[in-house]
Short mmCIF file of C-alpha atoms in Angstrom, two decimals:
data_model
loop_
_atom_site.label_atom_id
_atom_site.label_comp_id
_atom_site.label_asym_id
_atom_site.label_seq_id
_atom_site.Cartn_x
_atom_site.Cartn_y
_atom_site.Cartn_z
CA MET Q 199 -15.03 -22.14 -12.12
CA SER Q 200 -15.38 -24.73 -9.35
CA ALA Q 201 -13.27 -27.27 -11.27
CA LEU Q 202 -10.34 -24.87 -11.70
CA THR Q 203 -7.34 -25.59 -9.48
CA ILE Q 204 -5.49 -22.39 -8.60
CA SER Q 205 -1.74 -22.34 -8.05
CA PRO Q 206 -1.11 -22.50 -4.28
CA ALA Q 207 1.45 -19.69 -4.60
CA VAL Q 208 -1.08 -17.41 -6.30
CA ALA Q 209 -3.87 -18.37 -3.92
CA ALA Q 210 -1.66 -17.48 -0.94
CA THR Q 211 -0.61 -14.10 -2.35
CA SER Q 212 -2.62 -10.95 -1.73
CA VAL Q 213 -3.37 -8.48 -4.51
CA TYR Q 214 -1.29 -5.32 -4.57
CA ALA Q 215 -3.89 -2.72 -3.65
CA PRO Q 216 -2.54 0.55 -2.21
CA VAL Q 217 -5.20 2.34 -0.21
CA LEU Q 218 -5.54 5.99 -1.16
CA PRO Q 219 -6.85 8.70 1.16
CA ALA Q 220 -10.62 8.99 1.04
CA THR Q 221 -10.31 12.76 0.74
CA ALA Q 222 -9.67 14.16 -2.73
CA CYS Q 223 -6.06 15.37 -3.02
CA ASP Q 224 -4.49 17.62 -5.63
CA LEU Q 225 -0.86 17.37 -4.44
CA ASP Q 226 0.29 13.77 -4.84
CA LEU Q 227 3.20 12.94 -2.55
CA ALA Q 228 2.18 9.29 -2.24
CA GLY Q 229 4.28 7.93 -5.10
CA GLY Q 230 8.03 7.69 -5.18
CA GLY Q 231 8.60 9.43 -8.51
CA SER Q 232 10.13 12.79 -9.31
CA ASP Q 233 8.18 15.85 -10.44
CA GLY Q 234 10.93 17.04 -12.79
CA VAL Q 235 10.29 15.71 -16.31
CA ASP Q 236 12.15 17.44 -19.11
CA ASP Q 237 9.84 18.91 -21.80
CA ALA Q 238 12.09 17.58 -24.56
CA VAL Q 239 11.60 14.07 -23.22
CA VAL Q 240 7.83 14.48 -23.16
CA ALA Q 241 7.90 15.74 -26.75
CA GLN Q 242 9.36 12.39 -27.79
CA LEU Q 243 6.02 10.80 -27.05
CA PHE Q 244 4.46 12.66 -29.95
CA SER Q 245 7.32 12.63 -32.41
CA THR Q 246 7.93 8.87 -32.27
CA ALA Q 247 4.49 7.41 -31.54
CA ARG Q 248 3.51 6.60 -35.11
CA ALA Q 249 6.81 4.91 -35.92
CA CYS Q 250 6.89 2.94 -32.65
CA ILE Q 251 3.45 1.42 -32.43
CA GLY Q 252 3.72 -0.40 -35.75
CA ARG Q 253 6.65 -2.62 -34.79
CA TYR Q 254 7.67 -5.04 -32.08
CA PRO Q 255 9.91 -3.58 -29.38
CA ASP Q 256 13.68 -3.69 -29.82
CA SER Q 257 15.61 -2.87 -26.65
CA ARG Q 258 19.11 -3.17 -28.13
CA GLU Q 259 19.70 0.58 -28.46
CA LEU Q 260 18.64 1.32 -24.88
CA THR Q 261 20.65 -1.67 -23.66
CA ALA Q 262 23.74 -0.28 -25.38
CA ARG Q 263 23.28 3.15 -23.79
CA ILE Q 264 22.85 1.71 -20.31
CA ALA Q 265 25.87 -0.56 -20.76
CA ALA Q 266 27.98 2.44 -21.82
CA ARG Q 267 26.87 4.45 -18.77
CA PHE Q 268 28.21 1.75 -16.43
CA ASP Q 269 31.14 0.51 -18.56
CA VAL Q 270 29.85 -3.06 -18.79
CA ALA Q 271 29.26 -5.43 -21.68
CA GLN Q 272 25.78 -5.39 -23.19
CA ASP Q 273 25.16 -9.02 -22.22
CA ARG Q 274 25.27 -7.84 -18.59
CA VAL Q 275 22.21 -5.59 -19.07
CA LEU Q 276 18.53 -6.54 -19.22
CA VAL Q 277 15.89 -3.88 -19.90
CA THR Q 278 12.67 -4.64 -18.04
CA ALA Q 279 9.18 -3.27 -17.38
CA GLY Q 280 10.25 -1.14 -14.46
CA ALA Q 281 12.57 -2.46 -11.79
CA ASP Q 282 9.59 -4.56 -10.64
CA GLU Q 283 9.93 -6.98 -13.51
CA ALA Q 284 13.66 -7.29 -12.89
CA LEU Q 285 13.01 -8.16 -9.23
CA GLU Q 286 10.37 -10.71 -10.18
CA ARG Q 287 12.60 -12.38 -12.78
CA ALA Q 288 15.46 -12.54 -10.28
CA CYS Q 289 13.19 -14.34 -7.82
CA ARG Q 290 12.17 -16.83 -10.53
CA VAL Q 291 15.83 -17.49 -11.30
CA ALA Q 292 17.01 -17.99 -7.73
CA LEU Q 293 14.01 -19.47 -5.89
CA GLY Q 294 11.76 -22.49 -5.95
CA ALA Q 295 10.36 -25.17 -3.69
CA GLY Q 296 12.59 -25.81 -0.68
CA ARG Q 297 14.50 -22.54 -1.08
CA ASN Q 298 14.22 -19.32 0.89
CA ALA Q 299 14.93 -15.63 0.50
CA ILE Q 300 15.94 -13.17 3.20
CA VAL Q 301 14.11 -9.84 3.05
CA THR Q 302 14.42 -6.97 5.50
CA GLU Q 303 11.38 -5.51 7.22
CA PRO Q 304 10.03 -2.98 6.39
CA THR Q 305 10.95 -2.80 2.73
CA PHE Q 306 9.46 -2.61 -0.77
CA GLU Q 307 6.19 -4.46 -0.34
CA MET Q 308 6.23 -6.32 -3.67
CA LEU Q 309 9.34 -8.31 -2.74
CA HIS Q 310 7.39 -10.63 -0.46
CA ARG Q 311 4.90 -11.32 -3.26
CA TYR Q 312 7.62 -12.06 -5.81
CA VAL Q 313 9.31 -14.49 -3.43
CA ALA Q 314 6.01 -16.30 -2.80
CA LEU Q 315 5.06 -16.41 -6.48
CA ALA Q 316 8.47 -17.93 -7.29
CA GLY Q 317 7.70 -20.73 -4.82
CA GLY Q 318 10.21 -19.67 -2.18
CA ALA Q 319 9.85 -19.08 1.54
CA CYS Q 320 10.40 -15.58 2.89
CA ARG Q 321 12.58 -15.02 5.96
CA ARG Q 322 12.30 -11.54 7.43
CA VAL Q 323 15.00 -9.58 9.22
CA ALA Q 324 14.07 -6.38 11.04
CA TRP Q 325 15.69 -3.16 9.80
CA PRO Q 326 13.65 -0.31 11.31
CA GLY Q 327 16.63 2.00 11.74
CA GLY Q 328 20.40 2.30 11.94
CA ALA Q 329 22.97 0.34 9.98
CA PHE Q 330 22.08 -2.54 7.72
CA PRO Q 331 21.70 -5.68 9.90
CA VAL Q 332 24.41 -7.81 8.30
CA ASP Q 333 24.90 -10.06 11.35
CA ASP Q 334 21.17 -10.77 11.61
CA VAL Q 335 21.00 -11.63 7.91
CA LEU Q 336 23.88 -14.07 8.20
CA ALA Q 337 22.40 -15.63 11.34
CA THR Q 338 19.07 -16.13 9.54
CA ALA Q 339 20.58 -17.73 6.44
CA ASP Q 340 20.99 -21.48 5.98
CA ARG Q 341 21.87 -23.87 3.15
CA ALA Q 342 18.47 -23.28 1.54
CA THR Q 343 18.99 -19.50 1.34
CA THR Q 344 19.46 -18.74 -2.34
CA LEU Q 345 18.54 -15.04 -2.43
CA VAL Q 346 19.15 -12.04 -0.18
CA ALA Q 347 17.25 -8.86 -1.10
CA ILE Q 348 18.76 -5.50 -0.16
CA VAL Q 349 16.83 -2.33 -0.99
CA SER Q 350 19.08 0.71 -0.65
CA PRO Q 351 17.96 3.41 -0.06
CA ASN Q 352 15.29 1.36 1.61
CA ASN Q 353 11.60 1.91 0.96
CA PRO Q 354 10.02 3.34 3.14
CA THR Q 355 12.77 4.36 5.59
CA GLY Q 356 15.39 5.76 3.19
CA LEU Q 357 18.18 3.93 5.07
CA VAL Q 358 21.17 2.64 3.10
CA ALA Q 359 23.40 -0.41 3.02
CA THR Q 360 27.08 0.22 2.39
CA LEU Q 361 29.28 -1.52 -0.15
CA ALA Q 362 31.03 -3.22 2.79
CA ASP Q 363 27.66 -4.60 3.95
CA VAL Q 364 26.92 -6.02 0.49
CA ARG Q 365 30.40 -7.51 0.18
CA ARG Q 366 30.19 -9.24 3.59
CA ILE Q 367 26.92 -10.93 2.72
CA HIS Q 368 28.12 -11.83 -0.78
CA ASP Q 369 31.30 -13.45 0.51
CA ALA Q 370 29.62 -15.25 3.43
CA LEU Q 371 26.82 -16.81 1.36
CA PRO Q 372 28.44 -18.34 -1.72
CA SER Q 373 25.22 -20.03 -2.89
CA SER Q 374 23.03 -16.92 -2.73
CA LEU Q 375 22.15 -14.31 -5.32
CA ILE Q 376 22.44 -10.84 -3.77
CA LEU Q 377 19.57 -8.79 -5.18
CA LEU Q 378 20.53 -5.14 -4.76
CA ASP Q 379 17.60 -2.83 -5.54
CA LEU Q 380 18.95 0.69 -6.10
CA ALA Q 381 15.73 2.32 -7.31
CA TYR Q 382 16.37 5.51 -5.29
CA VAL Q 383 20.18 5.54 -5.39
CA GLU Q 384 20.38 8.81 -7.37
CA TYR Q 385 19.30 10.62 -4.19
CA ALA Q 386 21.89 8.89 -1.97
CA ASP Q 387 25.24 10.23 -0.91
CA THR Q 388 27.06 7.40 -2.70
CA ASP Q 389 26.17 5.33 -5.75
CA ILE Q 390 27.65 1.87 -5.20
CA THR Q 391 26.51 0.40 -8.53
CA ARG Q 392 29.88 0.14 -10.26
CA ASP Q 393 31.69 -1.32 -7.26
CA ALA Q 394 28.88 -3.75 -6.47
CA LEU Q 395 29.03 -5.09 -10.02
CA GLN Q 396 32.57 -6.31 -9.32
CA LEU Q 397 30.99 -8.97 -7.10
CA PRO Q 398 29.89 -11.82 -9.39
CA ARG Q 399 26.70 -12.82 -7.54
CA VAL Q 400 25.34 -9.30 -7.09
CA LEU Q 401 22.45 -8.31 -9.33
CA VAL Q 402 21.64 -4.59 -9.37
CA THR Q 403 18.18 -3.32 -10.32
CA ARG Q 404 17.51 0.29 -11.25
CA THR Q 405 14.70 2.30 -12.79
CA LEU Q 406 13.72 5.40 -14.72
CA SER Q 407 10.60 5.74 -12.55
CA LYS Q 408 12.14 7.69 -9.67
CA ALA Q 409 14.86 10.31 -10.29
CA TRP Q 410 14.18 10.34 -14.03
CA GLY Q 411 10.52 11.09 -13.34
CA LEU Q 412 9.09 8.55 -15.82
CA PRO Q 413 7.05 6.04 -13.78
CA GLY Q 414 4.35 5.82 -16.43
CA LEU Q 415 6.78 4.43 -19.00
CA ARG Q 416 7.58 1.35 -16.87
CA VAL Q 417 11.24 1.16 -17.84
CA GLY Q 418 13.86 -0.34 -15.56
CA TYR Q 419 16.87 -2.56 -15.94
CA ALA Q 420 19.06 -5.16 -14.28
CA LEU Q 421 22.86 -5.25 -14.22
CA GLY Q 422 24.84 -8.34 -13.28
CA CYS Q 423 27.12 -11.05 -14.54
CA ALA Q 424 26.30 -12.31 -18.04
CA GLU Q 425 25.30 -15.76 -16.75
CA VAL Q 426 22.69 -14.46 -14.29
CA VAL Q 427 21.35 -11.90 -16.78
CA GLY Q 428 21.07 -14.68 -19.36
CA TRP Q 429 18.96 -16.74 -16.98
CA MET Q 430 16.77 -13.70 -16.37
CA ARG Q 431 16.19 -13.31 -20.12
CA ALA Q 432 14.84 -16.86 -20.13
CA ALA Q 433 12.61 -16.19 -17.10
CA GLY Q 434 10.15 -13.92 -18.91
CA GLY Q 435 8.77 -12.76 -22.23
CA PRO Q 436 10.79 -11.01 -24.97
CA TYR Q 437 8.66 -7.86 -25.39
CA SER Q 438 7.77 -6.64 -21.91
CA VAL Q 439 8.64 -2.97 -22.62
CA SER Q 440 6.77 -1.15 -25.38
CA SER Q 441 8.52 0.44 -28.36
CA LEU Q 442 7.25 3.87 -27.35
CA SER Q 443 8.59 3.51 -23.81
CA LEU Q 444 11.98 2.42 -25.14
CA ALA Q 445 12.18 5.41 -27.49
CA VAL Q 446 11.27 7.93 -24.79
CA ALA Q 447 13.74 6.31 -22.37
CA GLU Q 448 16.52 6.69 -24.93
CA ARG Q 449 15.61 10.36 -25.31
CA ALA Q 450 15.62 10.79 -21.54
CA LEU Q 451 19.16 9.44 -21.24
CA ASP Q 452 20.26 11.79 -24.03
CA LEU Q 453 18.55 15.00 -22.94
CA GLY Q 454 17.33 14.62 -19.37
CA GLU Q 455 20.60 14.61 -17.43
CA ALA Q 456 20.76 18.33 -16.66
CA SER Q 457 17.15 18.70 -15.51
CA ARG Q 458 17.43 15.46 -13.54
CA ALA Q 459 20.51 16.66 -11.67
CA ALA Q 460 18.87 19.99 -10.83
CA THR Q 461 15.73 18.27 -9.54
CA ILE Q 462 17.78 15.88 -7.40
CA ASP Q 463 19.64 18.80 -5.82
CA ARG Q 464 16.37 20.53 -4.92
CA VAL Q 465 14.91 17.34 -3.49
CA ARG Q 466 17.99 16.67 -1.37
CA THR Q 467 17.86 20.21 0.00
CA ASN Q 468 14.15 19.99 0.78
CA ARG Q 469 14.63 16.53 2.29
CA GLY Q 470 16.95 18.02 4.88
CA ARG Q 471 14.50 20.83 5.59
CA LEU Q 472 11.59 18.41 6.01
CA THR Q 473 13.59 16.15 8.31
CA ALA Q 474 14.57 19.12 10.46
CA LEU Q 475 10.95 20.32 10.63
CA LEU Q 476 9.64 16.93 11.74
CA ARG Q 477 12.33 16.63 14.39
CA ALA Q 478 11.53 20.09 15.70
CA LEU Q 479 7.92 18.93 16.08
CA GLY Q 480 8.96 15.92 18.15
CA GLU Q 481 9.22 13.20 15.49
CA THR Q 482 12.32 11.06 14.87
CA PRO Q 483 12.44 10.38 11.11
CA PRO Q 484 15.42 8.29 9.92
CA ASP Q 485 18.21 9.98 7.98
CA SER Q 486 16.72 9.22 4.59
CA GLN Q 487 18.89 9.10 1.48
CA ALA Q 488 15.91 8.68 -0.84
CA ASN Q 489 13.48 11.27 -2.22
CA PHE Q 490 11.12 10.77 0.70
CA VAL Q 491 11.04 11.14 4.46
CA CYS Q 492 9.44 8.59 6.75
CA VAL Q 493 7.32 9.03 9.88
CA ALA Q 494 6.96 5.81 11.85
CA GLY Q 495 4.77 4.72 14.75
CA GLN Q 496 1.52 5.89 16.26
CA ARG Q 497 1.38 9.19 14.34
CA ALA Q 498 1.74 7.69 10.86
CA ARG Q 499 -1.94 7.23 10.08
CA TRP Q 500 -2.95 10.43 11.89
CA LEU Q 501 -0.50 12.53 9.88
CA ARG Q 502 -1.62 10.86 6.63
CA ASP Q 503 -5.20 11.87 7.39
CA ALA Q 504 -4.22 15.38 8.50
CA LEU Q 505 -2.30 15.99 5.26
CA ALA Q 506 -5.13 14.51 3.20
CA ALA Q 507 -7.47 17.03 4.82
CA ASN Q 508 -5.22 19.67 3.25
CA GLY Q 509 -5.36 18.00 -0.16
CA ILE Q 510 -1.94 16.32 0.14
CA ALA Q 511 -1.71 12.59 -0.58
CA THR Q 512 0.98 10.53 1.17
CA ARG Q 513 1.49 6.76 1.48
CA LEU Q 514 1.04 4.40 4.43
CA LEU Q 515 3.16 1.24 4.26
CA ALA Q 516 4.11 -1.81 6.32
CA ASN Q 517 0.82 -2.43 8.13
CA ASP Q 518 0.20 1.31 8.40
CA GLU Q 519 3.19 1.78 10.71
CA TYR Q 520 5.26 3.89 8.29
CA LEU Q 521 4.18 7.04 6.46
CA ARG Q 522 6.26 7.83 3.38
CA ILE Q 523 6.18 11.49 2.34
CA THR Q 524 7.70 12.14 -1.08
CA VAL Q 525 9.72 15.35 -0.96
CA PRO Q 526 8.56 17.88 -3.57
CA ALA Q 527 11.19 19.70 -5.58
CA ALA Q 528 9.07 22.78 -6.26
CA ASP Q 529 9.33 25.48 -3.59
CA ARG Q 530 5.60 26.20 -3.77
CA ASP Q 531 4.69 22.58 -3.09
CA PHE Q 532 7.27 22.24 -0.35
CA ALA Q 533 5.94 25.36 1.41
CA ARG Q 534 2.42 23.96 1.23
CA LEU Q 535 3.57 20.64 2.70
CA SER Q 536 5.50 22.34 5.50
CA ASP Q 537 2.57 24.57 6.41
CA ALA Q 538 0.21 21.57 6.50
CA ILE Q 539 2.53 19.59 8.77
CA GLU Q 540 3.01 22.48 11.17
CA GLY Q 541 -0.72 23.08 11.23
CA ALA Q 542 -1.40 19.42 11.97
CA PHE Q 543 0.98 19.36 14.93
CA ARG Q 544 0.39 22.81 16.36
CA GLY Q 545 -3.01 23.92 15.17
CA ASN Q 546 -4.87 20.98 16.65
CA ALA Q 547 -3.55 21.43 20.21
CA ILE Q 548 -2.02 17.96 20.25
CA ALA Q 549 1.26 17.66 22.08
CA PRO Q 550 3.92 15.95 19.96
CA ALA Q 551 4.22 13.00 22.33
CA ALA Q 552 0.49 12.42 22.71
CA GLU Q 553 -1.40 9.76 20.78
CA PRO Q 554 -3.64 11.46 18.22
CA PRO Q 555 -7.36 10.73 18.31
CA ALA Q 556 -8.28 7.77 16.16
CA LYS Q 557 -10.55 8.59 13.24
CA ALA Q 558 -9.65 6.01 10.66
CA ALA Q 559 -8.34 2.48 10.44
CA ARG Q 560 -7.15 -0.11 7.99
CA VAL Q 561 -7.82 -3.81 8.50
CA ALA Q 562 -6.56 -6.73 6.46
CA ARG Q 563 -8.27 -10.06 7.19
CA ARG Q 564 -6.84 -13.05 5.38
CA THR Q 565 -7.85 -16.69 5.77
CA ARG Q 566 -7.94 -19.74 3.55
CA GLU Q 567 -11.47 -18.69 2.65
CA THR Q 568 -11.21 -14.94 2.08
CA ASP Q 569 -8.80 -12.06 1.65
CA VAL Q 570 -10.43 -8.80 2.80
CA ARG Q 571 -8.87 -5.33 2.91
CA VAL Q 572 -10.72 -2.42 4.48
CA ASP Q 573 -9.82 1.24 4.80
CA LEU Q 574 -12.37 3.20 6.81
CA SER Q 575 -12.73 6.77 8.05
CA LEU Q 576 -15.45 7.38 10.64
CA HIS Q 577 -15.94 11.03 9.84
CA GLY Q 578 -15.91 11.18 6.09
CA ALA Q 579 -18.17 12.23 3.24
CA GLY Q 580 -19.95 8.94 2.50
CA ARG Q 581 -17.56 7.91 -0.27
CA SER Q 582 -17.13 4.22 -1.02
CA SER Q 583 -15.23 1.85 -3.27
CA ILE Q 584 -16.56 -1.64 -2.60
CA ALA Q 585 -15.93 -4.95 -4.34
CA THR Q 586 -17.08 -8.06 -2.47
CA GLY Q 587 -18.04 -10.17 -5.46
CA ILE Q 588 -21.67 -10.14 -4.26
CA GLY Q 589 -23.67 -7.42 -5.99
CA PHE Q 590 -26.42 -7.08 -3.40
CA LEU Q 591 -23.89 -6.88 -0.56
CA ASP Q 592 -22.00 -4.15 -2.45
CA HIS Q 593 -25.29 -2.26 -2.77
CA MET Q 594 -26.03 -2.55 0.97
CA LEU Q 595 -22.50 -1.51 1.99
CA ALA Q 596 -22.65 1.51 -0.28
CA ALA Q 597 -25.89 2.55 1.46
CA LEU Q 598 -24.35 1.91 4.88
CA THR Q 599 -21.30 4.04 3.99
CA LEU Q 600 -23.32 6.90 2.55
CA HIS Q 601 -25.77 7.27 5.41
CA ALA Q 602 -23.21 6.68 8.18
CA ARG Q 603 -21.03 9.34 6.50
CA PHE Q 604 -18.09 6.97 6.61
CA ASP Q 605 -15.49 6.73 3.85
CA LEU Q 606 -14.97 3.08 3.02
CA THR Q 607 -12.70 1.21 0.65
CA LEU Q 608 -13.25 -2.55 0.71
CA ALA Q 609 -11.85 -5.25 -1.54
CA CYS Q 610 -12.63 -8.91 -0.93
CA ARG Q 611 -11.59 -12.07 -2.72
CA GLY Q 612 -13.70 -14.89 -1.26
CA ASP Q 613 -14.52 -18.50 -1.95
CA LEU Q 614 -17.78 -17.72 -3.71
CA GLU Q 615 -17.50 -21.02 -5.53
CA VAL Q 616 -18.43 -22.54 -2.15
CA ASP Q 617 -21.15 -20.06 -1.16
CA ASP Q 618 -21.57 -16.50 0.05
CA HIS Q 619 -21.26 -17.14 3.79
CA HIS Q 620 -17.53 -16.64 4.30
CA THR Q 621 -17.43 -13.49 2.19
CA ALA Q 622 -20.39 -11.85 3.96
CA GLU Q 623 -19.10 -12.83 7.40
CA ASP Q 624 -15.49 -11.79 6.88
CA CYS Q 625 -16.45 -8.47 5.27
CA ALA Q 626 -18.55 -7.75 8.36
CA LEU Q 627 -15.71 -8.74 10.68
CA ALA Q 628 -13.22 -6.57 8.77
CA ILE Q 629 -15.53 -3.53 8.74
CA GLY Q 630 -16.37 -4.03 12.40
CA GLY Q 631 -12.69 -4.38 13.26
CA ALA Q 632 -11.97 -1.14 11.42
CA ILE Q 633 -14.75 0.64 13.32
CA ASP Q 634 -13.35 -0.67 16.60
CA ARG Q 635 -9.83 0.51 15.76
CA ALA Q 636 -11.04 3.88 14.50
CA LEU Q 637 -13.02 4.49 17.71
CA GLY Q 638 -9.85 3.98 19.73
CA ASP Q 639 -10.56 4.41 23.45
CA ARG Q 640 -13.97 5.86 22.43
CA SER Q 641 -13.34 9.16 24.14
CA GLY Q 642 -15.13 12.20 22.76
CA ILE Q 643 -17.94 10.27 21.04
CA ALA Q 644 -21.68 10.27 21.73
CA ARG Q 645 -21.57 6.49 22.37
CA PHE Q 646 -25.33 5.91 21.88
CA GLY Q 647 -27.25 6.18 18.63
CA TYR Q 648 -30.69 5.20 17.41
CA ALA Q 649 -32.59 5.71 14.19
CA TYR Q 650 -35.66 4.76 12.21
CA ALA Q 651 -35.35 4.37 8.44
CA PRO Q 652 -38.26 3.76 6.07
CA LEU Q 653 -38.07 2.45 2.53
CA ASP Q 654 -41.51 2.68 0.98
CA GLU Q 655 -43.66 0.23 2.94
CA ALA Q 656 -40.74 -1.08 5.08
CA LEU Q 657 -39.69 0.49 8.38
CA ALA Q 658 -36.57 -0.45 10.32
CA ARG Q 659 -35.26 0.58 13.72
CA ALA Q 660 -31.64 0.35 14.90
CA VAL Q 661 -30.16 1.13 18.31
CA VAL Q 662 -26.43 1.02 18.98
CA ASP Q 663 -24.25 1.39 22.06
CA CYS Q 664 -20.49 1.68 21.49
CA SER Q 665 -20.05 0.02 24.86
CA GLY Q 666 -17.02 -2.12 24.16
CA ARG Q 667 -19.23 -5.14 24.95
CA PRO Q 668 -20.43 -6.93 21.80
CA PHE Q 669 -24.06 -8.02 21.57
CA ALA Q 670 -26.51 -8.32 18.70
CA HIS Q 671 -30.26 -8.77 18.43
CA VAL Q 672 -31.33 -8.86 14.78
CA GLN Q 673 -34.90 -9.49 13.67
CA LEU Q 674 -35.43 -8.72 9.99
CA GLY Q 675 -38.35 -10.98 9.14
CA LEU Q 676 -37.03 -11.89 5.69
CA VAL Q 677 -38.94 -14.67 3.93
CA ARG Q 678 -37.07 -15.13 0.66
CA ASP Q 679 -34.11 -17.49 0.38
CA ARG Q 680 -31.84 -15.02 -1.41
CA LEU Q 681 -31.54 -11.39 -2.39
CA GLY Q 682 -29.50 -11.49 -5.55
CA ALA Q 683 -26.43 -13.61 -4.75
CA LEU Q 684 -26.70 -12.99 -0.99
CA SER Q 685 -28.49 -15.52 1.20
CA CYS Q 686 -31.06 -13.83 3.43
CA GLU Q 687 -29.71 -15.66 6.47
CA ASN Q 688 -26.37 -13.93 5.84
CA VAL Q 689 -27.99 -10.49 6.06
CA SER Q 690 -28.75 -11.11 9.73
CA HIS Q 691 -25.40 -12.80 10.21
CA PHE Q 692 -23.65 -9.76 8.74
CA PHE Q 693 -25.07 -7.49 11.46
CA SER Q 694 -24.18 -9.97 14.21
CA SER Q 695 -20.61 -10.29 12.95
CA LEU Q 696 -20.30 -6.52 12.58
CA ALA Q 697 -21.39 -5.98 16.20
CA ALA Q 698 -18.98 -8.62 17.47
CA ALA Q 699 -15.94 -7.15 15.71
CA ALA Q 700 -16.86 -3.51 16.40
CA ARG Q 701 -17.50 -4.32 20.08
CA VAL Q 702 -20.90 -2.62 20.08
CA ALA Q 703 -24.34 -3.61 21.30
CA LEU Q 704 -26.64 -3.57 18.28
CA HIS Q 705 -30.40 -4.04 18.10
CA VAL Q 706 -31.97 -4.13 14.65
CA ASP Q 707 -35.69 -4.71 14.07
CA VAL Q 708 -37.67 -4.38 10.87
CA LEU Q 709 -41.06 -3.31 12.17
CA ARG Q 710 -43.03 -3.78 8.97
CA GLY Q 711 -42.63 -4.35 5.24
CA ASP Q 712 -43.77 -6.58 2.39
CA ASN Q 713 -40.71 -6.53 0.11
CA ASP Q 714 -37.58 -8.29 1.38
CA HIS Q 715 -35.27 -6.01 -0.61
CA HIS Q 716 -36.90 -3.00 1.07
CA ARG Q 717 -36.75 -4.65 4.52
CA ALA Q 718 -33.01 -5.41 4.20
CA GLU Q 719 -32.11 -2.02 2.77
CA ALA Q 720 -34.11 -0.17 5.44
CA ALA Q 721 -32.21 -2.17 8.08
CA PHE Q 722 -28.82 -1.21 6.63
CA LYS Q 723 -29.83 2.45 6.45
CA ALA Q 724 -31.14 2.46 10.03
CA VAL Q 725 -27.90 0.88 11.28
CA ALA Q 726 -25.92 3.47 9.32
CA LEU Q 727 -27.81 6.37 10.87
CA ALA Q 728 -27.47 4.90 14.37
CA LEU Q 729 -23.71 4.37 13.92
CA ARG Q 730 -23.35 7.91 12.63
CA ALA Q 731 -25.05 9.28 15.74
CA ALA Q 732 -23.07 7.05 18.13
CA ALA Q 733 -19.70 7.92 16.57
CA ALA Q 734 -20.43 11.65 16.46
CA ARG Q 735 -17.86 13.85 18.19
CA LEU Q 736 -18.84 15.73 21.34
CA ASP Q 737 -17.20 18.81 22.78
CA ASN Q 738 -15.92 17.04 25.89
CA ALA Q 739 -12.96 14.78 25.40
CA GLY Q 740 -13.80 12.20 28.05
CA VAL Q 741 -14.87 8.59 27.77
CA PRO Q 742 -18.71 8.49 27.87
CA SER Q 743 -18.97 6.12 30.83
CA THR Q 744 -19.20 6.47 34.60
CA LYS Q 745 -16.51 3.80 34.76
CA GLY Q 746 -14.11 6.06 32.87
CA VAL Q 747 -13.43 3.32 30.35
CA LEU Q 748 -15.37 1.37 27.72
CA THR Q 749 -14.22 -2.24 27.41
#
């Protein structure tokens, strides 16, 4: 593959890889979909499957139904594979080299990728709370601004832009396409779709994945002027939505309205109850108009982990600074969520304003050589999902995770066509950085750990001090050039890089052994056991140092 030249836009774009809680969860509140799917709609899957799978998709019937719902001509409607495809096609239409798009921050995380893949530059405008920042958007725009993306209700905050906001931006930027993503608008106080479509350069995207409760079908659509929609038809393939998905979507529009409306009412009621509960516990969630409530700031990751411990999955977004909690419609599920939140805040003797103890961390390390994403929990069950591209390194990291009793998710895309050095080094730096972040101020831990680990004839010793002062002594005595696809010199370098990023003093010695595989694996297991002992919780909550601080 060394002769293959990758598109710069693709090479610079990270893979969409949501990190799920390491703990197994049976109540999924991490997605943005509804839990109210009409049984008659589901039945369509079985009654139409045989007829659908034998022919190419034809979206004309669904297009006609959507056009009738919004009183527009059919040439103003494009059915797409979820709203995602509509957003991506819009970026292809409006952007290219030398052009830029304005995107608020935080917002739907795929928008930045679509802008980059279309060859455009992304200009970010902060919108953490309050009214939509129209003035900031206009101040950021220039002659090269050809797209402004507005997600309303916004994901993950649930904040909304008004029709007046959209109109001001539309009128002030005559060369820009206004991309109005209304994926969650069914839950909002006002649906501005019809009025927004009176503005010729507004393109509305909507979906059946959220309020209609059909995310697995991947059916969405775009509404706009016929000229823009025509360009979007040319910007992708003709059969992106399957025949079966189209048939079930048609059935949903025919039969699902009543159940959808009832589910939306329950979600809106529970959304208000959840917001009130969080505020009573000292949080300040925005006034969401979506089917989720957002917790922002230092408690986001802590609350995600606390809910996961109760079997409830939620979603961290925007560099782990925002926790999106989908509001369940069912009373049983809502009661379970409420009880878990109250228990997290009150049962753990943590004052609402205090910073929760760090137990887990997420690190993204991206360079021209590698793209590494790590999600690590110090006090887990030894679960791992690891993909470095180097089989032997995956094997060693799985052993490290298991015996340290960490939970680790790691995905790395590295320049293995060059060699294995950058991948091994940057994986170590990302894991070490996650350990450092998860340790926090290092209060309440044992600090020191040591262990011996044998593997048949090999015996390794590891000693670690979570001192805050990085140091590494590594003596493995490996004689082979490689272990699988991993250079032996990079085994030692891995431990040195790990110690540097984790800010620990680490001594690793293989005391004896004839087989290099055994020597390396014994070293990883000894380091794992030493880290497990050093990170263990103690009853006292102080920093284990006479200085009162570990730096």
